[in-house]
Tab-separated table of C-alpha atoms and ligand atoms in Angstrom:
chain	number	residue	atom	x	y	z
A	1	MET	CA	-9.675	68.126	-82.504
A	2	ALA	CA	-7.362	71.181	-81.416
A	3	LYS	CA	-4.215	70.359	-79.125
A	4	VAL	CA	-5.290	70.290	-75.666
A	5	HIS	CA	-3.074	70.506	-72.411
A	6	VAL	CA	-4.078	68.193	-69.569
A	7	PHE	CA	-3.496	69.589	-66.209
A	8	ASN	CA	-6.082	67.273	-64.273
A	9	ALA	CA	-5.298	66.651	-60.803
A	10	GLY	CA	-6.534	62.974	-60.920
A	11	PRO	CA	-6.972	60.644	-62.624
A	12	CYS	CA	-4.065	62.314	-64.365
A	13	ILE	CA	-2.585	62.698	-67.816
A	14	LEU	CA	-0.691	59.625	-68.679
A	15	PRO	CA	2.108	59.099	-71.393
A	16	GLN	CA	0.990	58.330	-74.897
A	17	ALA	CA	2.998	55.340	-75.027
A	18	ALA	CA	1.199	53.637	-72.061
A	19	LEU	CA	-2.171	54.549	-73.551
A	20	ASP	CA	-1.029	52.927	-77.104
A	21	ALA	CA	0.261	49.595	-75.267
A	22	SER	CA	-2.954	49.557	-73.443
A	23	ILE	CA	-5.275	49.934	-76.301
A	24	GLU	CA	-3.276	47.093	-78.056
A	25	ALA	CA	-3.436	44.872	-74.984
A	26	ILE	CA	-7.377	45.365	-74.775
A	27	LYS	CA	-7.618	43.992	-78.339
A	28	ASP	CA	-4.916	41.202	-77.765
A	29	PHE	CA	-3.101	40.632	-74.665
A	30	LYS	CA	0.411	39.643	-75.784
A	31	GLY	CA	-0.664	37.537	-78.756
A	32	THR	CA	-2.896	35.224	-76.662
A	33	GLY	CA	-5.757	36.344	-78.749
A	34	VAL	CA	-7.702	37.298	-75.580
A	35	SER	CA	-8.361	40.991	-74.503
A	36	LEU	CA	-6.548	42.237	-71.477
A	37	LEU	CA	-9.969	42.612	-69.953
A	38	SER	CA	-10.831	38.853	-70.313
A	39	ILE	CA	-7.639	37.267	-69.530
A	40	SER	CA	-7.467	34.962	-66.426
A	41	HIS	CA	-5.040	36.596	-63.835
A	42	ARG	CA	-3.637	32.980	-63.216
A	43	THR	CA	-1.937	32.720	-66.645
A	44	LYS	CA	1.833	32.910	-66.988
A	45	GLU	CA	1.391	35.825	-69.327
A	46	TRP	CA	-0.252	37.792	-66.523
A	47	GLU	CA	2.198	36.688	-63.958
A	48	ALA	CA	4.940	38.096	-66.238
A	49	THR	CA	3.173	41.588	-65.969
A	50	MET	CA	2.876	41.424	-62.460
A	51	ASN	CA	6.356	40.485	-61.938
A	52	GLU	CA	7.687	43.120	-64.401
A	53	CYS	CA	5.491	45.794	-62.681
A	54	ARG	CA	6.856	44.961	-59.204
A	55	ALA	CA	10.405	44.640	-60.525
A	56	LEU	CA	10.312	48.191	-61.993
A	57	TRP	CA	8.938	49.805	-58.823
A	58	LYS	CA	11.876	48.150	-56.974
A	59	GLU	CA	14.301	49.434	-59.684
A	60	LEU	CA	13.031	52.905	-60.195
A	61	LEU	CA	12.795	53.732	-56.325
A	62	ASN	CA	15.691	51.638	-55.397
A	63	ILE	CA	13.678	49.693	-52.867
A	64	PRO	CA	15.877	47.701	-50.378
A	65	ASP	CA	15.561	44.086	-50.266
A	66	ASP	CA	13.728	44.034	-46.854
A	67	TYR	CA	10.657	45.880	-48.345
A	68	GLU	CA	7.933	44.538	-50.568
A	69	VAL	CA	5.629	46.186	-52.996
A	70	ILE	CA	2.025	45.368	-53.394
A	71	PHE	CA	-0.871	46.613	-55.659
A	72	LEU	CA	-4.429	46.618	-54.436
A	73	GLY	CA	-7.854	47.959	-55.200
A	74	GLY	CA	-9.763	50.228	-52.898
A	75	GLY	CA	-8.108	53.823	-53.426
A	76	ALA	CA	-5.698	55.778	-51.329
A	77	SER	CA	-8.668	56.521	-48.895
A	78	LEU	CA	-8.892	52.719	-48.050
A	79	GLU	CA	-5.080	52.729	-47.246
A	80	PHE	CA	-5.705	55.166	-44.507
A	81	LEU	CA	-7.543	52.434	-42.800
A	82	TYR	CA	-4.798	49.939	-43.670
A	83	VAL	CA	-2.205	51.923	-42.111
A	84	ALA	CA	-4.172	52.168	-38.724
A	85	MET	CA	-5.201	48.362	-38.932
A	86	ASN	CA	-1.604	47.212	-39.548
A	87	PHE	CA	0.408	49.627	-37.449
A	88	LEU	CA	-1.480	51.371	-34.709
A	89	GLU	CA	-1.206	49.701	-31.369
A	90	LYS	CA	-0.913	52.468	-28.600
A	91	LYS	CA	-0.372	55.895	-30.212
A	92	ALA	CA	0.169	57.509	-33.447
A	93	ALA	CA	0.787	61.132	-34.619
A	94	TYR	CA	-0.133	62.827	-37.930
A	95	LEU	CA	0.866	65.974	-39.625
A	96	ASP	CA	-2.148	67.474	-40.558
A	97	THR	CA	-1.421	69.277	-43.944
A	98	GLY	CA	-4.959	69.265	-45.484
A	99	VAL	CA	-7.955	67.277	-46.207
A	100	TRP	CA	-6.189	64.031	-47.134
A	101	ALA	CA	-3.863	64.192	-43.978
A	102	HIS	CA	-7.156	64.851	-42.042
A	103	LYS	CA	-9.054	61.863	-43.368
A	104	ALA	CA	-6.255	59.657	-42.624
A	105	LEU	CA	-5.982	60.881	-39.174
A	106	LYS	CA	-9.661	60.250	-38.650
A	107	GLU	CA	-9.331	56.557	-39.839
A	108	ALA	CA	-6.799	55.889	-37.406
A	109	GLN	CA	-9.064	57.697	-34.596
A	110	GLY	CA	-11.623	55.172	-35.319
A	111	LEU	CA	-9.339	52.483	-34.147
A	112	GLY	CA	-7.157	54.056	-31.408
A	113	GLU	CA	-5.502	56.986	-30.201
A	114	ALA	CA	-4.010	59.313	-32.830
A	115	TYR	CA	-3.674	63.042	-33.024
A	116	ALA	CA	-2.339	65.903	-35.156
A	117	ILE	CA	1.135	66.762	-34.003
A	118	ALA	CA	0.994	70.169	-36.110
A	119	CYS	CA	-1.530	71.685	-38.411
A	120	SER	CA	-1.491	74.400	-41.061
A	121	LYS	CA	-5.354	75.036	-41.081
A	122	ASP	CA	-4.848	78.543	-39.790
A	123	LYS	CA	-3.892	79.598	-43.170
A	124	ASN	CA	-5.825	77.229	-45.089
A	125	TYR	CA	-3.030	74.631	-45.587
A	126	THR	CA	-0.808	76.875	-47.650
A	127	TYR	CA	2.318	75.920	-45.812
A	128	ILE	CA	3.950	72.707	-44.185
A	129	PRO	CA	4.260	73.075	-40.437
A	130	LYS	CA	7.690	72.995	-38.953
A	131	GLY	CA	9.271	72.962	-35.506
A	132	TYR	CA	7.261	70.382	-33.967
A	133	GLU	CA	8.724	67.569	-31.778
A	134	ILE	CA	8.178	63.989	-32.587
A	135	PRO	CA	7.839	61.814	-29.364
A	136	SER	CA	9.643	58.708	-29.388
A	137	ASP	CA	7.013	56.625	-28.005
A	138	LEU	CA	4.555	56.567	-30.968
A	139	ASP	CA	3.781	53.458	-33.018
A	140	TYR	CA	4.460	55.680	-36.228
A	141	PHE	CA	4.301	59.278	-37.504
A	142	HIS	CA	2.260	59.712	-40.491
A	143	ILE	CA	2.712	62.579	-43.258
A	144	THR	CA	1.323	63.377	-46.502
A	145	THR	CA	4.129	64.336	-48.628
A	146	ASN	CA	2.248	66.338	-51.369
A	147	ASN	CA	-0.849	68.157	-50.556
A	148	THR	CA	-2.614	67.839	-53.880
A	149	ILE	CA	-5.258	70.306	-53.228
A	150	TYR	CA	-3.099	72.979	-51.658
A	151	GLY	CA	0.013	72.692	-53.766
A	152	THR	CA	2.487	72.209	-50.791
A	153	GLU	CA	5.009	69.426	-50.680
A	154	ILE	CA	7.514	67.930	-48.215
A	155	LYS	CA	10.554	67.620	-50.790
A	156	GLU	CA	12.959	65.929	-48.500
A	157	ASP	CA	12.841	62.535	-46.712
A	158	MET	CA	12.933	63.444	-43.187
A	159	ASP	CA	14.701	61.832	-40.283
A	160	CYS	CA	12.271	60.428	-37.782
A	161	PRO	CA	12.673	58.663	-34.365
A	162	VAL	CA	9.716	56.463	-34.935
A	163	PRO	CA	8.447	54.433	-37.918
A	164	LEU	CA	7.668	56.936	-40.787
A	165	ILE	CA	4.621	56.465	-42.867
A	166	ALA	CA	3.824	58.514	-45.892
A	167	ASP	CA	0.968	59.146	-48.223
A	168	MET	CA	2.821	59.886	-51.520
A	169	SER	CA	-0.187	59.547	-53.802
A	170	SER	CA	0.511	62.712	-55.778
A	171	ASP	CA	4.336	62.780	-55.908
A	172	ILE	CA	5.427	59.173	-55.875
A	173	LEU	CA	7.875	58.852	-58.995
A	174	SER	CA	8.303	62.528	-59.270
A	175	ARG	CA	11.577	62.558	-57.215
A	176	PRO	CA	14.204	60.235	-55.746
A	177	VAL	CA	13.171	58.860	-52.321
A	178	ASP	CA	15.298	57.293	-49.947
A	179	VAL	CA	12.879	54.368	-49.080
A	180	SER	CA	14.858	53.076	-46.167
A	181	LYS	CA	13.610	56.114	-43.992
A	182	TYR	CA	10.084	54.939	-44.310
A	183	THR	CA	8.215	52.005	-42.708
A	184	LEU	CA	5.482	52.413	-45.341
A	185	ILE	CA	4.852	54.457	-48.357
A	186	TYR	CA	1.654	54.103	-49.999
A	187	GLY	CA	-0.833	55.898	-52.322
A	188	GLY	CA	-3.269	55.812	-55.208
A	189	ALA	CA	-1.689	55.030	-58.596
A	190	GLN	CA	-3.970	57.718	-60.347
A	191	LYS	CA	-2.024	60.945	-59.548
A	192	ASN	CA	1.216	60.010	-61.129
A	193	ALA	CA	1.777	56.407	-61.475
A	194	GLY	CA	-0.997	55.061	-63.600
A	195	PRO	CA	-4.837	55.128	-63.966
A	196	ALA	CA	-7.465	55.022	-61.239
A	197	GLY	CA	-8.338	51.505	-59.671
A	198	VAL	CA	-4.958	50.672	-58.094
A	199	ILE	CA	-2.921	51.640	-55.072
A	200	PHE	CA	0.467	50.604	-54.080
A	201	ALA	CA	2.059	50.096	-50.837
A	202	ILE	CA	5.894	49.705	-50.347
A	203	ILE	CA	6.314	48.033	-47.025
A	204	LYS	CA	9.045	47.257	-44.643
A	205	LYS	CA	8.441	43.769	-44.092
A	206	ASP	CA	9.549	43.166	-40.413
A	207	ALA	CA	7.556	46.095	-39.276
A	208	LEU	CA	4.261	44.117	-39.744
A	209	GLY	CA	2.743	41.932	-37.268
A	210	LYS	CA	3.488	43.877	-34.353
A	211	VAL	CA	-0.242	44.829	-33.414
A	212	SER	CA	-2.499	42.811	-31.183
A	213	ARG	CA	-5.924	43.451	-32.863
A	214	TYR	CA	-7.775	41.096	-35.139
A	215	ILE	CA	-7.050	42.350	-38.759
A	216	PRO	CA	-9.594	41.128	-41.317
A	217	THR	CA	-8.002	39.105	-43.947
A	218	MET	CA	-8.385	41.802	-46.759
A	219	LEU	CA	-7.110	44.489	-44.571
A	220	ASP	CA	-3.912	42.635	-43.468
A	221	TYR	CA	-1.013	43.729	-45.528
A	222	ARG	CA	0.765	40.345	-44.864
A	223	THR	CA	-2.244	38.643	-46.857
A	224	HIS	CA	-1.115	40.396	-49.889
A	225	ILE	CA	2.535	40.298	-49.415
A	226	ASP	CA	2.064	36.554	-49.104
A	227	LYS	CA	0.189	36.079	-52.296
A	228	GLU	CA	2.209	38.556	-54.187
A	229	SER	CA	-0.822	40.821	-54.683
A	230	MET	CA	-2.886	38.128	-55.982
A	231	PHE	CA	-4.893	36.963	-53.096
A	232	ASN	CA	-7.971	37.791	-54.870
A	233	THR	CA	-8.375	39.161	-58.408
A	234	PRO	CA	-6.204	41.848	-58.923
A	235	PRO	CA	-7.271	44.946	-60.844
A	236	VAL	CA	-5.825	43.703	-63.937
A	237	PHE	CA	-6.266	46.341	-66.098
A	238	SER	CA	-5.044	49.217	-63.908
A	239	ILE	CA	-1.836	47.251	-63.100
A	240	PHE	CA	-1.231	46.845	-66.933
A	241	VAL	CA	-1.468	50.504	-67.322
A	242	MET	CA	0.513	51.344	-64.403
A	243	ASN	CA	3.317	48.962	-65.548
A	244	GLU	CA	3.340	50.598	-69.118
A	245	THR	CA	3.709	54.083	-67.231
A	246	LEU	CA	6.576	52.793	-65.117
A	247	LYS	CA	8.260	51.641	-68.450
A	248	TRP	CA	7.893	54.918	-69.715
A	249	VAL	CA	9.560	56.718	-66.556
A	250	LYS	CA	12.211	54.052	-67.079
A	251	ALA	CA	12.723	55.006	-70.816
A	252	GLN	CA	12.892	58.859	-69.686
A	253	GLY	CA	16.056	57.887	-67.594
A	254	GLY	CA	14.316	56.961	-64.428
A	255	VAL	CA	13.098	58.911	-61.680
A	256	GLU	CA	16.290	61.232	-61.362
A	257	ALA	CA	15.839	62.347	-65.035
A	258	VAL	CA	12.073	62.760	-64.639
A	259	HIS	CA	12.713	64.710	-61.466
A	260	LYS	CA	15.072	67.241	-63.584
A	261	ILE	CA	12.309	67.806	-66.039
A	262	ASN	CA	9.723	68.304	-63.135
A	263	LEU	CA	11.813	70.712	-61.519
A	264	LYS	CA	12.169	72.734	-64.796
A	265	LYS	CA	8.458	72.711	-65.556
A	266	ALA	CA	7.610	73.890	-61.929
A	267	GLU	CA	10.203	76.651	-62.102
A	268	THR	CA	8.915	77.894	-65.364
A	269	LEU	CA	5.357	78.208	-64.023
A	270	TYR	CA	6.241	79.509	-60.671
A	271	THR	CA	8.412	82.013	-62.213
A	272	GLU	CA	5.521	83.201	-64.477
A	273	ILE	CA	3.040	83.395	-61.462
A	274	ASP	CA	5.594	85.486	-59.664
A	275	ARG	CA	6.191	87.823	-62.622
A	276	ASN	CA	2.737	88.142	-63.957
A	277	SER	CA	0.601	91.047	-62.470
A	278	MET	CA	-2.630	89.172	-63.057
A	279	PHE	CA	-1.864	86.317	-60.718
A	280	VAL	CA	-0.504	85.251	-57.228
A	281	GLY	CA	0.538	81.834	-55.913
A	282	THR	CA	-1.097	80.675	-52.722
A	283	ALA	CA	1.599	78.220	-51.391
A	284	GLU	CA	4.306	79.383	-48.962
A	285	LYS	CA	7.251	79.735	-51.543
A	286	GLU	CA	9.419	77.169	-49.571
A	287	ASP	CA	6.851	74.721	-49.459
A	288	ARG	CA	5.636	75.015	-53.022
A	289	SER	CA	4.776	71.667	-54.737
A	290	ILE	CA	6.432	70.627	-57.827
A	291	MET	CA	3.391	68.624	-58.929
A	292	ASN	CA	0.359	70.815	-58.130
A	293	VAL	CA	0.758	74.385	-58.730
A	294	CYS	CA	-1.814	76.661	-57.173
A	295	PHE	CA	-2.666	80.183	-57.854
A	296	VAL	CA	-5.312	82.848	-57.829
A	297	MET	CA	-6.040	86.117	-59.550
A	298	ALA	CA	-4.049	89.036	-57.954
A	299	PRO	CA	-5.737	91.256	-55.575
A	300	GLY	CA	-8.060	93.653	-57.591
A	301	LYS	CA	-8.329	91.275	-60.444
A	302	GLU	CA	-10.565	88.777	-58.773
A	303	ASP	CA	-13.558	89.563	-61.223
A	304	LEU	CA	-11.490	88.515	-64.207
A	305	GLN	CA	-11.298	84.665	-63.060
A	306	ASP	CA	-14.129	83.180	-64.956
A	307	GLU	CA	-12.826	85.160	-67.903
A	308	PHE	CA	-9.430	83.561	-67.395
A	309	PHE	CA	-11.039	80.087	-67.311
A	310	ALA	CA	-12.778	80.791	-70.773
A	311	PHE	CA	-9.659	82.115	-72.241
A	312	ALA	CA	-7.572	79.219	-71.098
A	313	LYS	CA	-10.268	76.897	-72.155
A	314	GLU	CA	-10.250	78.456	-75.837
A	315	ARG	CA	-6.430	77.693	-75.885
A	316	GLY	CA	-6.976	73.977	-74.948
A	317	MET	CA	-6.117	74.189	-71.105
A	318	ILE	CA	-7.942	71.623	-69.509
A	319	GLY	CA	-8.206	70.971	-65.622
A	320	ILE	CA	-6.906	74.198	-64.295
A	321	LYS	CA	-9.739	74.902	-61.778
A	322	GLY	CA	-8.554	74.935	-58.343
A	323	HIS	CA	-10.228	72.413	-55.725
A	324	ARG	CA	-13.544	73.563	-54.606
A	325	SER	CA	-12.290	74.033	-51.071
A	326	VAL	CA	-9.608	76.313	-52.184
A	327	GLY	CA	-10.936	78.098	-55.470
A	328	GLY	CA	-8.715	79.858	-58.063
A	329	PHE	CA	-6.379	77.680	-60.294
A	330	ARG	CA	-4.458	74.581	-59.900
A	331	ALA	CA	-2.342	73.131	-62.647
A	332	SER	CA	-1.082	69.730	-61.837
A	333	ILE	CA	2.075	69.073	-63.715
A	334	TYR	CA	2.800	65.276	-63.255
A	335	ASN	CA	5.236	63.287	-64.901
A	336	ALA	CA	3.786	62.813	-68.211
A	337	CYS	CA	2.617	66.545	-68.484
A	338	SER	CA	5.475	67.925	-70.772
A	339	GLN	CA	7.474	71.254	-70.663
A	340	GLU	CA	5.568	72.081	-73.846
A	341	ASP	CA	2.334	71.902	-71.950
A	342	VAL	CA	3.685	74.216	-69.290
A	343	ASP	CA	5.056	76.634	-71.906
A	344	ALA	CA	1.574	76.731	-73.435
A	345	LEU	CA	0.072	77.744	-70.105
A	346	VAL	CA	2.483	80.273	-69.623
A	347	ALA	CA	1.911	81.649	-73.037
A	348	CYS	CA	-1.805	81.851	-72.205
A	349	MET	CA	-0.957	83.595	-69.040
A	350	GLN	CA	1.101	86.218	-70.705
A	351	GLU	CA	-1.374	86.751	-73.423
A	352	PHE	CA	-3.953	87.314	-70.884
A	353	GLU	CA	-1.942	89.912	-69.010
A	354	ASN	CA	-1.317	91.567	-72.339
A	355	LEU	CA	-4.923	91.700	-73.374
A	356	HIS	CA	-5.503	93.628	-69.793
A	357	LYS	CA	-2.742	95.968	-69.703
B	401	LIG	C1	-6.209	61.851	-54.216
B	401	LIG	C2	-5.522	61.663	-53.026
B	401	LIG	C3	-6.149	60.680	-52.092
B	401	LIG	C4	-7.189	59.837	-52.275
B	401	LIG	O1	-7.133	59.000	-53.227
B	401	LIG	P1	-8.397	57.920	-53.647
B	401	LIG	O2	-7.548	56.934	-54.492
B	401	LIG	O3	-9.454	58.824	-54.336
B	401	LIG	O4	-8.959	57.467	-52.429
B	401	LIG	C5	-5.302	60.381	-50.832
B	401	LIG	N1	-4.257	61.167	-50.625
B	401	LIG	C6	-3.745	62.111	-51.529
B	401	LIG	C7	-2.409	62.814	-51.246
B	401	LIG	C8	-4.194	62.458	-52.559
B	401	LIG	O5	-3.928	63.229	-53.614
């Protein structure tokens, strides 16, 4: 098979080392003679993996002691509901930066009063709203730090007068985060932290238990904190692969080292988009994501779109089709996507431009 370059938005490309370790573990988990897919999650070998994974999250993101990290099934979309269940008492505000943010808001509105404080829908979510005022009487303010579909990102940890909750599905572990500024950081693993099937939540423990509603056992974050993510059968395979992915991040030099590489990759690709006469970027420059790079054919070149898809495909580019709600192209350049992959895409764009000069 020819060399491929995977730019899938999610599930994402994972480090080869994580894949290799997972293949071995499926055959024989830690020398037990039992496959990872069949081991009991109540064995000491599994508990060691679980503990290692939790410890790695804490180490890689410098998570303070009064926070806990849990791993669950269900998808980031279920965490939209977890958020409201566990934190919404009177009123919450959401920053509406796109489809995921909007879906998160909708779940909260099913349980209480929640509203969009600002919205960038007027320009199809190509920018991050600014200049809004956060009232001090909110239970929480919810943001989506990286908008996977539109390629916009809130790249700095904001100061917030009320508890700040962030969906970091698609930029977690891509940059250093000051966890202490957040009450909750959550997301699905499959964009940057591991395979599909597991979600993470980094929770400030003393912020829980403040709502008066009945919280169903499985939707109560405290259940899973108390039982160290083993209240029920955890997604064993997904957690294993996530742990191997985290080990790889650590081996790269940690989140700061990975961030530097990510900045370089993003700069390489955006520089080419801005230079190349065939393409234009869609996101507002100052809000450009370093994880999902969105672009379209330049004005007048629109009819070459299908040709570029075919051209890029022939050269091994996988997953560069934009989300169906945006169109055009999106290259997701998550942690495990290398500078070499980005260089290959840039070379392909240059070759295409030369062909049409
Ligand atoms: C993909 C994505 C989700 C939804 O994740 P699921 O695990 O498919 O439910 C939520 N938020 C963001 C920012 C995403 O990119």
